Short mmCIF file of C-alpha atoms in Angstrom, two decimals:
data_model
loop_
_atom_site.label_atom_id
_atom_site.label_comp_id
_atom_site.label_asym_id
_atom_site.label_seq_id
_atom_site.Cartn_x
_atom_site.Cartn_y
_atom_site.Cartn_z
CA MET A 1 -96.22 81.54 -17.33
CA ASN A 2 -98.49 82.30 -20.79
CA ARG A 3 -101.61 81.69 -21.20
CA ILE A 4 -102.17 78.44 -23.48
CA GLU A 5 -106.05 78.85 -24.84
CA ILE A 6 -107.06 76.70 -28.05
CA LYS A 7 -110.10 77.58 -30.04
CA LEU A 8 -112.15 74.62 -31.26
CA PRO A 9 -113.71 75.23 -34.68
CA CYS A 10 -116.87 77.19 -35.02
CA GLY A 11 -120.40 75.37 -35.60
CA ASP A 12 -121.71 71.83 -35.19
CA LEU A 13 -118.53 69.66 -34.20
CA ALA A 14 -119.71 66.05 -34.97
CA SER A 15 -116.07 64.34 -36.53
CA ARG A 16 -113.89 61.79 -34.79
CA HIS A 17 -111.18 62.97 -37.13
CA LEU A 18 -111.19 66.45 -36.22
CA ALA A 19 -111.47 65.84 -32.29
CA ILE A 20 -108.42 63.66 -32.77
CA ALA A 21 -106.21 66.63 -33.70
CA ILE A 22 -107.11 69.38 -30.94
CA ARG A 23 -106.51 66.37 -28.70
CA HIS A 24 -102.99 66.08 -30.20
CA LYS A 25 -102.38 69.97 -29.56
CA ILE A 26 -103.65 69.05 -25.79
CA GLU A 27 -101.78 66.24 -25.00
CA PRO A 28 -98.38 67.65 -24.90
CA PHE A 29 -99.72 70.58 -22.80
CA ILE A 30 -101.64 68.10 -20.02
CA LYS A 31 -97.90 66.20 -19.85
CA HIS A 32 -96.08 68.83 -18.99
CA GLY A 33 -98.66 70.37 -16.08
CA GLU A 34 -99.73 73.20 -18.00
CA VAL A 35 -103.45 74.28 -17.79
CA VAL A 36 -105.23 74.85 -21.35
CA HIS A 37 -108.40 76.75 -21.75
CA LEU A 38 -110.41 75.13 -24.20
CA ASN A 39 -112.68 78.45 -26.01
CA LEU A 40 -115.85 77.01 -27.10
CA SER A 41 -118.10 79.96 -27.87
CA ASP A 42 -118.25 79.57 -31.71
CA VAL A 43 -119.17 75.92 -31.00
CA THR A 44 -122.95 75.71 -31.57
CA SER A 45 -123.08 71.80 -30.82
CA ILE A 46 -121.09 69.03 -30.18
CA SER A 47 -121.48 65.09 -31.15
CA GLU A 48 -121.38 62.45 -28.37
CA SER A 49 -118.42 60.95 -30.44
CA TYR A 50 -116.59 64.30 -31.37
CA SER A 51 -116.96 64.63 -27.10
CA ASP A 52 -115.78 61.69 -26.15
CA GLU A 53 -112.97 61.56 -29.10
CA LEU A 54 -111.90 64.79 -27.59
CA PHE A 55 -112.57 65.00 -23.94
CA GLY A 56 -113.22 61.06 -22.83
CA ILE A 57 -109.97 60.17 -24.54
CA LEU A 58 -108.16 62.53 -22.28
CA VAL A 59 -109.84 62.01 -19.24
CA ALA A 60 -108.88 57.97 -19.87
CA LYS A 61 -105.30 58.73 -20.85
CA ASN A 62 -104.99 61.31 -17.70
CA GLY A 63 -107.12 60.43 -15.30
CA LEU A 64 -110.03 62.71 -14.07
CA GLU A 65 -108.23 64.55 -11.31
CA ARG A 66 -104.98 65.46 -14.09
CA PHE A 67 -107.55 66.48 -16.57
CA LEU A 68 -109.34 68.36 -14.25
CA ALA A 69 -106.72 70.27 -13.27
CA ASN A 70 -104.65 70.54 -16.37
CA VAL A 71 -108.07 71.55 -18.58
CA ARG A 72 -110.71 74.52 -18.61
CA ILE A 73 -113.90 74.99 -20.47
CA GLU A 74 -114.54 77.72 -20.93
CA ASN A 75 -117.48 79.83 -22.97
CA ALA A 76 -119.90 76.37 -23.79
CA ASN A 77 -123.48 76.52 -24.22
CA GLN A 78 -125.50 74.52 -21.95
CA SER A 79 -126.34 71.65 -24.47
CA THR A 80 -122.54 71.38 -25.43
CA LEU A 81 -121.50 71.42 -21.80
CA LEU A 82 -123.74 68.62 -20.78
CA SER A 83 -122.60 66.43 -23.53
CA ILE A 84 -119.18 66.97 -22.28
CA ALA A 85 -120.10 66.01 -19.02
CA ILE A 86 -121.93 62.39 -19.97
CA VAL A 87 -118.39 61.62 -21.75
CA ILE A 88 -116.36 62.36 -18.89
CA LYS A 89 -118.44 60.96 -16.03
CA ARG A 90 -118.93 57.31 -18.49
CA ARG A 91 -115.23 57.44 -18.92
CA SER A 92 -114.24 58.25 -15.36
CA ASP A 93 -116.69 55.60 -14.26
CA GLN A 94 -115.06 52.95 -16.23
CA ILE A 95 -112.07 53.92 -14.94
CA GLN A 96 -113.17 53.21 -11.67
CA ARG A 97 -114.42 50.10 -12.66
CA LYS A 98 -111.34 48.96 -13.95
CA SER A 99 -109.63 49.66 -10.99
CA THR A 100 -112.27 48.45 -8.56
CA ASN A 101 -112.80 44.95 -10.20
CA ILE A 102 -108.70 44.62 -10.95
CA SER A 103 -108.61 41.36 -8.67
CA GLY A 104 -112.28 39.94 -9.51
CA THR A 105 -113.20 37.73 -12.46
CA SER A 106 -115.06 40.78 -14.29
CA VAL A 107 -112.44 43.25 -15.33
CA TYR A 108 -113.58 45.41 -17.50
CA HIS A 109 -110.91 46.29 -20.35
CA SER A 110 -110.69 49.07 -22.76
CA LYS A 111 -108.08 50.36 -25.39
CA TYR A 112 -107.32 53.51 -23.01
#
């Protein structure tokens, strides 16, 4: 099996629109159970909106376990990793609350 590596653009990443394009490249690989290596070596910083659109939506669509099994984040600086971790945790918590409250009266509804 070939190594699937996607290099994120250099600089400060802040556009949801650009994140969507990267996510669309990743989704077919996850769907087929392949591991995608995301190279963030040229990323200086990442906004919460970019991080959510790329990583958060992948977690929302695939679940945390599948995301962690199929996505490898490589060469990211500390602040970028922190931004990604915050978004992943928030989306994972939303999924957990949604499944926990499904039989109760306070069901969380989300597009994803």
